[in-house]
Coordinates of N, CA and C in Angstrom, one line a residue:
M1 N 1.3 -1.2 -0.4 CA -0.6 -0.2 -0.3 C 0.7 1.3 -0.4
L2 N 0.3 2.0 -1.1 CA 1.1 4.0 -0.9 C 0.6 4.0 0.0
N3 N 1.8 5.2 0.9 CA 1.4 6.0 1.5 C 1.7 7.1 0.8
S4 N 0.9 8.0 0.9 CA 1.3 10.2 0.6 C 1.5 11.0 1.6
W5 N 2.7 11.4 1.6 CA 3.3 12.3 3.2 C 2.9 13.9 2.3
V6 N 3.2 15.0 2.5 CA 2.4 15.8 2.3 C 3.2 17.0 2.8
V7 N 4.0 17.3 2.4 CA 5.3 18.7 3.2 C 4.8 20.0 3.0
M8 N 3.6 20.5 3.4 CA 3.0 21.7 3.6 C 3.1 22.7 4.7
P9 N 4.2 23.9 4.1 CA 3.9 26.0 4.5 C 3.4 25.8 4.9
T10 N 3.3 26.2 6.4 CA 2.7 27.1 7.7 C 2.8 28.3 7.4
C11 N 3.5 29.1 7.2 CA 4.1 31.0 6.7 C 4.9 30.9 6.6
L12 N 5.1 32.2 5.5 CA 5.7 32.4 5.0 C 6.7 32.2 5.4
P13 N 8.6 31.5 5.2 CA 9.3 31.3 5.1 C 10.1 32.8 5.6
V14 N 11.3 32.8 6.4 CA 11.9 34.2 6.4 C 13.4 34.2 5.6
V15 N 12.7 36.1 5.1 CA 14.2 36.0 4.3 C 15.2 35.6 4.4
L16 N 16.8 36.3 4.2 CA 17.7 36.3 4.8 C 18.4 37.0 3.7
R17 N 19.3 38.8 4.3 CA 19.3 39.3 4.1 C 19.7 40.4 5.0
R18 N 21.0 41.1 4.5 CA 22.2 42.0 5.4 C 20.8 43.4 5.3
C19 N 20.8 43.9 7.3 CA 19.9 45.4 7.7 C 21.5 45.9 7.8
H20 N 20.7 47.3 6.5 CA 21.8 48.1 6.2 C 21.7 48.7 8.1
T21 N 20.3 48.3 8.8 CA 20.3 49.6 10.4 C 21.5 48.4 11.5
C22 N 20.3 47.5 11.8 CA 21.9 47.0 12.6 C 21.7 45.7 12.1
A23 N 22.9 46.0 10.5 CA 23.4 43.9 10.8 C 22.5 42.8 10.4
S24 N 21.8 42.6 11.2 CA 20.7 41.9 11.6 C 20.9 40.8 10.4
E25 N 20.4 40.0 10.4 CA 20.0 39.1 8.5 C 18.9 38.6 8.2
R26 N 18.7 38.8 9.0 CA 16.7 38.1 9.4 C 15.6 39.1 8.9
F27 N 14.3 38.6 8.0 CA 13.7 39.6 7.4 C 12.5 38.7 7.8
R28 N 11.3 39.7 7.7 CA 9.9 39.0 7.7 C 9.2 39.2 6.8
A29 N 8.8 38.8 5.9 CA 7.6 38.5 4.7 C 6.2 38.9 5.4
N30 N 5.2 39.8 4.9 CA 4.0 40.2 5.6 C 2.9 40.3 4.7
G31 N 3.2 39.8 3.8 CA 2.7 40.0 2.5 C 2.4 41.7 1.2
K32 N 3.4 43.0 2.5 CA 2.3 43.9 2.0 C 3.4 44.1 0.7
F33 N 3.4 44.9 0.1 CA 3.8 45.1 -1.5 C 3.8 47.4 -2.2
R34 N 4.6 47.9 -2.7 CA 4.2 48.9 -3.2 C 5.0 49.0 -4.3
V35 N 3.4 49.9 -4.5 CA 3.9 50.3 -6.9 C 3.7 51.6 -6.5
N36 N 5.4 51.6 -7.4 CA 5.1 54.0 -7.5 C 4.7 53.2 -9.4
A37 N 3.7 54.2 -10.1 CA 3.7 54.8 -11.1 C 4.8 55.8 -11.5
H38 N 4.8 55.9 -12.3 CA 6.4 56.2 -13.3 C 5.6 57.4 -14.7
H39 N 4.7 57.5 -15.0 CA 3.6 58.2 -16.0 C 2.7 56.5 -16.5
K40 N 3.4 55.5 -17.3 CA 2.5 54.4 -17.9 C 4.0 53.5 -17.7
L41 N 5.3 53.9 -16.9 CA 5.6 52.5 -16.5 C 5.7 52.5 -14.4
L42 N 5.5 51.4 -13.9 CA 5.6 50.6 -12.3 C 7.0 49.3 -12.5
D43 N 6.6 51.0 -10.7 CA 8.4 49.6 -10.4 C 6.9 48.7 -9.3
A44 N 7.7 48.1 -9.0 CA 7.0 47.5 -8.0 C 8.0 46.2 -6.9
W45 N 7.1 46.4 -5.5 CA 8.3 45.5 -4.6 C 6.9 45.6 -3.2
L46 N 8.4 43.8 -3.0 CA 7.7 43.1 -2.0 C 8.4 44.1 -0.3
L47 N 7.6 44.1 0.2 CA 7.8 44.9 1.5 C 8.1 43.9 2.1
V48 N 9.3 44.3 3.3 CA 9.8 43.0 4.2 C 10.2 43.9 5.5
L49 N 10.1 43.0 6.5 CA 11.2 44.0 7.7 C 11.7 43.3 8.4
C50 N 12.3 43.7 8.8 CA 13.7 43.0 9.7 C 13.5 42.8 11.1
T51 N 13.9 41.4 11.3 CA 13.0 41.1 12.9 C 14.5 41.3 14.0
S52 N 14.9 42.3 14.2 CA 16.2 42.8 15.6 C 15.5 44.0 15.8
C53 N 14.9 44.8 14.4 CA 15.0 46.1 14.3 C 13.6 47.1 14.0
G54 N 13.5 46.3 12.7 CA 12.3 46.0 12.5 C 11.6 47.7 10.8
E55 N 13.2 47.0 10.6 CA 13.4 48.5 9.6 C 13.6 48.3 8.1
T56 N 12.2 48.8 7.4 CA 11.4 48.0 6.1 C 12.7 48.0 4.6
A57 N 12.9 46.3 4.0 CA 13.8 46.6 3.1 C 12.3 45.8 1.5
K58 N 13.1 46.1 1.0 CA 12.2 46.3 -0.2 C 12.8 45.3 -1.3
L59 N 12.4 44.6 -2.0 CA 13.2 43.4 -2.9 C 11.7 43.5 -4.3
T60 N 12.6 44.2 -4.6 CA 12.6 44.1 -6.3 C 11.6 43.5 -7.3
V61 N 10.1 43.4 -7.8 CA 9.5 42.0 -8.1 C 9.3 42.8 -9.9
F62 N 9.6 44.4 -9.8 CA 9.5 44.4 -11.4 C 10.3 45.9 -11.4
E63 N 10.5 46.7 -12.4 CA 11.3 47.8 -12.4 C 10.9 48.4 -14.2
R64 N 10.3 49.7 -13.5 CA 9.5 50.3 -15.3 C 9.2 49.6 -15.8
A65 N 8.4 48.5 -15.5 CA 7.7 47.8 -16.7 C 6.2 48.3 -17.4
N66 N 6.4 48.6 -18.4 CA 5.0 49.0 -19.1 C 3.6 48.4 -17.9
V67 N 3.0 49.3 -18.2 CA 1.4 48.9 -17.4 C 0.6 48.0 -18.7
R68 N 1.3 47.7 -19.6 CA 0.4 47.2 -20.1 C 0.5 45.7 -20.4
S69 N 1.9 45.9 -20.4 CA 2.3 43.7 -20.1 C 2.0 43.6 -18.9
L70 N 1.4 43.8 -17.8 CA 1.5 43.6 -17.0 C -0.3 43.2 -16.8
R71 N -1.1 41.8 -15.7 CA -2.0 41.7 -16.7 C -2.0 41.9 -14.6
P72 N -3.1 42.4 -15.3 CA -4.1 43.4 -14.2 C -4.9 43.2 -12.9
E73 N -5.0 41.0 -13.0 CA -4.7 40.7 -12.2 C -3.2 41.1 -10.7
L74 N -2.6 41.2 -11.3 CA -1.4 41.1 -10.5 C -1.1 42.2 -9.9
L75 N -1.6 43.5 -11.3 CA -1.7 44.9 -10.2 C -2.4 44.7 -8.9
D76 N -4.1 43.9 -9.1 CA -4.7 44.1 -8.3 C -4.3 43.4 -6.7
R77 N -3.9 42.3 -7.3 CA -3.4 41.4 -6.2 C -2.0 42.3 -5.7
M78 N -1.5 43.2 -5.7 CA -0.4 43.3 -5.3 C -1.1 45.3 -4.5
H79 N -1.5 45.6 -4.9 CA -2.2 46.9 -3.9 C -2.8 46.2 -3.2
D80 N -3.7 44.7 -3.3 CA -4.5 44.4 -2.0 C -3.4 43.2 -1.6
N81 N -2.5 44.0 -1.7 CA -1.5 43.1 0.4 C -2.0 42.3 -0.3
D82 N -2.4 40.9 -1.8 CA -2.0 39.5 -1.2 C -1.1 38.1 -0.6
P83 N -0.6 37.7 0.7 CA 0.1 36.6 0.8 C 0.2 36.2 0.5
R84 N -1.1 35.4 -0.5 CA -0.4 33.7 -1.2 C 0.4 34.8 -2.1
L85 N 0.2 35.6 -3.0 CA 1.3 36.3 -4.3 C 2.1 36.5 -3.5
A86 N 3.0 37.3 -1.8 CA 3.8 37.1 -1.7 C 4.3 35.6 -1.3
A87 N 4.0 34.8 -1.5 CA 4.1 33.3 -0.4 C 4.9 32.6 -2.5
E88 N 4.0 33.0 -3.4 CA 4.4 33.4 -4.4 C 5.9 33.3 -5.2
L89 N 5.9 34.8 -4.8 CA 6.7 35.0 -5.4 C 8.0 35.2 -4.9
L90 N 8.3 34.9 -3.4 CA 9.5 34.4 -2.5 C 10.2 32.3 -3.4
Q91 N 8.9 32.6 -4.1 CA 9.3 31.3 -4.7 C 9.5 30.9 -5.2
D92 N 9.9 32.1 -6.7 CA 10.4 32.3 -7.7 C 12.0 32.2 -8.2
P93 N 12.8 31.7 -8.3 CA 13.7 31.2 -8.1 C 14.5 33.2 -9.0
V94 N 14.2 34.0 -9.6 CA 14.6 34.9 -10.3 C 14.4 35.9 -9.8
L95 N 13.5 36.4 -9.3 CA 13.7 37.1 -7.5 C 14.6 36.6 -6.7
R96 N 14.7 36.1 -5.9 CA 16.0 35.3 -5.1 C 16.6 35.9 -5.8
R97 N 17.4 35.9 -7.2 CA 19.1 35.9 -7.8 C 18.2 37.5 -7.3
R98 N 17.0 38.5 -8.4 CA 18.1 39.7 -9.0 C 17.8 40.0 -7.1
N99 N 17.4 39.6 -6.3 CA 17.5 40.4 -4.8 C 18.4 40.8 -4.3
H100 N 19.5 38.9 -4.3 CA 20.6 38.9 -3.6 C 19.9 37.9 -2.1
V101 N 19.1 37.7 -2.0 CA 18.0 37.0 -1.3 C 18.4 35.6 -0.7
A102 N 17.9 34.8 0.0 CA 18.2 32.9 0.5 C 16.3 33.2 1.7
L103 N 15.9 32.5 1.2 CA 15.1 31.7 2.4 C 16.0 30.4 3.0
D104 N 14.5 30.9 4.8 CA 15.1 29.6 6.0 C 13.6 29.3 6.3
W105 N 13.5 28.4 6.1 CA 12.5 27.6 6.5 C 11.7 26.7 7.3
D106 N 13.0 26.8 8.4 CA 13.4 26.6 9.6 C 11.9 27.0 10.3
G107 N 11.4 26.0 10.6 CA 10.1 26.3 11.8 C 8.1 27.5 10.5
A108 N 8.4 26.0 9.1 CA 7.8 27.6 8.6 C 6.7 26.1 7.8
W109 N 7.1 25.4 8.1 CA 6.9 24.1 6.8 C 6.4 23.0 8.1
R110 N 5.5 22.1 7.4 CA 4.6 20.9 8.7 C 4.7 19.6 7.7
L111 N 4.9 18.4 7.7 CA 4.7 17.4 7.3 C 3.3 16.1 7.9
D112 N 3.0 16.5 6.5 CA 1.3 15.8 7.1 C 1.9 14.1 6.7
T113 N 1.9 13.4 7.2 CA 1.5 11.5 7.1 C -0.1 11.5 6.9
G114 N -1.5 11.7 7.2 CA -2.6 11.4 6.8 C -2.4 10.8 8.6
G115 N -1.8 10.4 9.4 CA -2.3 9.8 10.5 C -1.5 8.6 11.0
P116 N -1.6 7.3 12.1 CA 0.0 6.6 12.5 C -0.7 5.2 11.4
D117 N -1.4 5.4 10.9 CA -1.7 4.0 9.9 C -0.6 3.6 8.8
H118 N 0.5 4.4 8.7 CA 1.5 3.8 8.0 C 2.8 3.1 8.9
L119 N 2.4 2.8 10.2 CA 3.8 3.0 10.9 C 3.2 1.3 11.1
G120 N 1.9 0.6 10.5 CA 2.3 -0.9 10.4 C 2.4 -1.3 9.3
G121 N 3.1 -3.6 9.6 CA 3.8 -4.1 8.2 C 5.0 -3.7 7.9
D122 N 4.9 -4.7 7.2 CA 6.5 -5.3 7.0 C 7.2 -4.4 5.8
T123 N 6.6 -3.8 4.9 CA 7.2 -2.9 3.5 C 6.2 -1.7 4.1
V124 N 7.0 -0.6 3.8 CA 6.1 0.8 4.1 C 6.4 1.3 2.5
D125 N 5.5 1.8 1.6 CA 6.1 2.9 1.2 C 5.0 3.5 0.8
V126 N 6.6 5.1 0.6 CA 5.8 5.8 1.3 C 6.0 6.9 -0.6
S127 N 4.7 7.6 -1.2 CA 5.2 8.8 -2.1 C 5.2 10.0 -1.2
V128 N 6.4 11.2 -1.2 CA 6.3 12.3 -0.3 C 6.0 13.3 -1.0
R129 N 5.1 14.5 -0.9 CA 4.7 15.0 -2.1 C 4.8 16.9 -1.5
F130 N 6.2 18.1 -2.0 CA 5.3 19.0 -1.8 C 5.1 19.9 -2.3
A131 N 3.9 20.6 -1.4 CA 3.0 21.7 -2.0 C 3.9 23.0 -2.3
A132 N 4.7 23.3 -1.8 CA 5.6 24.4 -1.7 C 7.6 24.2 -2.0
R133 N 8.4 24.8 -3.5 CA 10.1 24.4 -2.7 C 9.9 24.4 -1.4
I134 N 10.2 23.5 -0.7 CA 11.0 23.4 0.9 C 12.5 22.9 1.0
P135 N 13.1 23.0 0.5 CA 14.3 22.1 0.8 C 14.6 22.1 2.2
V136 N 13.6 20.7 2.6 CA 14.0 19.4 3.7 C 15.3 18.0 3.6
R137 N 15.4 17.7 4.2 CA 16.7 17.0 4.3 C 15.9 15.5 4.7
P138 N 15.8 14.8 2.9 CA 14.2 13.4 3.4 C 15.0 12.5 4.6
V139 N 15.5 12.6 5.6 CA 16.2 11.9 6.5 C 15.2 12.8 8.0
R140 N 15.4 13.8 8.0 CA 14.8 14.0 8.6 C 13.5 14.2 8.8
L141 N 12.3 14.2 7.5 CA 10.9 13.5 7.1 C 10.6 12.6 7.4
I142 N 12.0 12.0 7.0 CA 11.7 10.1 7.7 C 11.6 10.2 8.8
A143 N 12.0 10.7 9.7 CA 13.0 10.6 11.3 C 11.3 10.8 11.6
E144 N 10.7 11.9 10.9 CA 9.5 12.7 11.9 C 8.2 12.1 11.6
G145 N 8.2 11.6 10.0 CA 7.7 10.5 9.5 C 7.0 9.7 10.7
F146 N 8.3 8.8 11.3 CA 8.6 6.8 11.5 C 9.2 7.3 13.3
G147 N 8.5 8.6 13.9 CA 9.3 9.0 14.8 C 10.2 8.0 15.5
L148 N 11.3 8.4 14.3 CA 11.9 7.4 14.3 C 13.5 8.7 15.2
S149 N 15.3 8.6 15.4 CA 15.5 9.2 15.3 C 16.5 9.7 13.9
R150 N 17.1 11.2 14.1 CA 17.7 11.0 12.7 C 18.9 9.9 12.0
A151 N 19.5 9.6 13.7 CA 20.6 8.7 13.3 C 19.8 7.2 12.7
Q152 N 19.1 7.0 13.4 CA 18.0 5.4 13.1 C 17.8 5.4 12.0
V153 N 17.4 6.2 11.4 CA 16.9 6.7 9.4 C 18.3 6.5 8.6
E154 N 19.6 7.1 9.5 CA 21.0 6.8 8.8 C 21.0 5.4 9.6
R155 N 21.1 4.7 9.5 CA 21.1 3.1 9.7 C 20.6 3.0 8.7
L156 N 19.6 3.1 8.8 CA 18.7 1.3 7.7 C 18.4 2.0 7.4
I157 N 19.8 2.6 6.8 CA 19.8 3.9 5.2 C 20.7 2.6 4.7
A158 N 21.9 2.8 5.5 CA 22.8 1.6 5.6 C 23.2 0.3 5.4
E159 N 21.3 0.1 5.8 CA 21.7 -1.7 5.9 C 20.8 -1.9 4.5
G160 N 20.4 -0.9 4.5 CA 19.8 -0.5 3.2 C 18.5 -1.4 3.0
R161 N 18.1 -1.1 4.3 CA 16.5 -1.7 4.9 C 15.5 -0.4 4.7
L162 N 16.5 1.3 4.2 CA 15.8 1.9 3.5 C 15.7 2.8 2.3
V163 N 15.3 2.2 1.0 CA 15.9 3.1 0.0 C 15.3 4.0 -1.0
S164 N 15.2 4.1 -2.1 CA 14.7 5.4 -3.0 C 15.9 6.2 -4.2
A165 N 15.5 5.2 -4.8 CA 15.7 6.3 -6.3 C 16.5 7.5 -5.8
D166 N 16.2 8.4 -5.6 CA 16.2 9.4 -5.2 C 17.6 9.7 -3.5
R167 N 18.4 10.9 -3.7 CA 19.7 10.6 -3.1 C 18.3 11.0 -1.5
L168 N 18.9 10.7 -0.3 CA 17.7 10.2 1.1 C 19.0 11.9 2.0
N169 N 20.3 11.5 1.2 CA 20.8 12.2 2.7 C 21.3 13.6 2.2
G170 N 21.0 14.4 1.0 CA 21.1 15.7 0.6 C 19.5 16.3 1.4
R171 N 19.9 17.4 0.7 CA 17.9 18.1 0.3 C 17.6 18.1 -0.7
L172 N 16.0 18.5 -0.2 CA 15.0 17.8 -1.7 C 13.8 18.6 -1.6
S173 N 13.8 19.1 -2.7 CA 12.8 20.3 -2.9 C 11.3 19.9 -3.6
G174 N 11.4 18.4 -4.5 CA 11.2 17.4 -4.8 C 10.1 16.7 -4.6
D175 N 8.9 16.2 -5.3 CA 8.6 15.5 -4.2 C 10.1 13.8 -5.1
F176 N 9.3 12.6 -4.3 CA 10.0 11.8 -4.3 C 9.3 10.5 -3.1
T177 N 10.2 9.3 -3.7 CA 9.2 8.0 -2.7 C 10.4 7.6 -2.3
F178 N 9.8 6.4 -0.9 CA 10.9 5.8 -0.6 C 10.5 4.1 0.0
M179 N 10.9 3.2 -0.3 CA 10.4 2.1 0.6 C 10.8 1.7 1.9
L180 N 10.3 1.1 3.2 CA 11.1 1.1 4.8 C 11.0 -0.7 4.5
K181 N 11.9 -1.4 4.4 CA 11.8 -3.4 5.0 C 12.1 -2.8 6.8
R182 N 11.1 -3.6 6.9 CA 11.0 -3.7 8.3 C 11.9 -4.9 8.6

């Protein structure tokens, strides 16, 4: 029987970027946007707040974009300060690269295993699906899902009782499957 686990975000991740005021490196996005018009050209930023001093920093979404080249729904969502749009934009690698930021997902996700039904049986097949591109170590997910320590999971991998087509020792942010033989 194939069990399905889902890695789901619980809140927006922390944005890692140096604060110019207090030298902290952690910012919290709250879904607020700023849009500025220059005749027919628009600039838009996602606003993030320093977790230490509260200073506001701007992450550039677009610069000097022609009004007609933008979807009206996108502008409406920015004007409404849509937190879902903020989550979508933070997932965009182009936006992160352009603004020289990284994301810290610690404490911003949870694993939904569908209940304790997956613990029984000699062989357990599990499909892990990511609701967002959250980089997590599969060893950590498996340990949390089965209530084991990470060392026990590492031992199961070394013994060949925990197998997967994907590498389980690194970080993954995409769907994968594994099999546990008891």
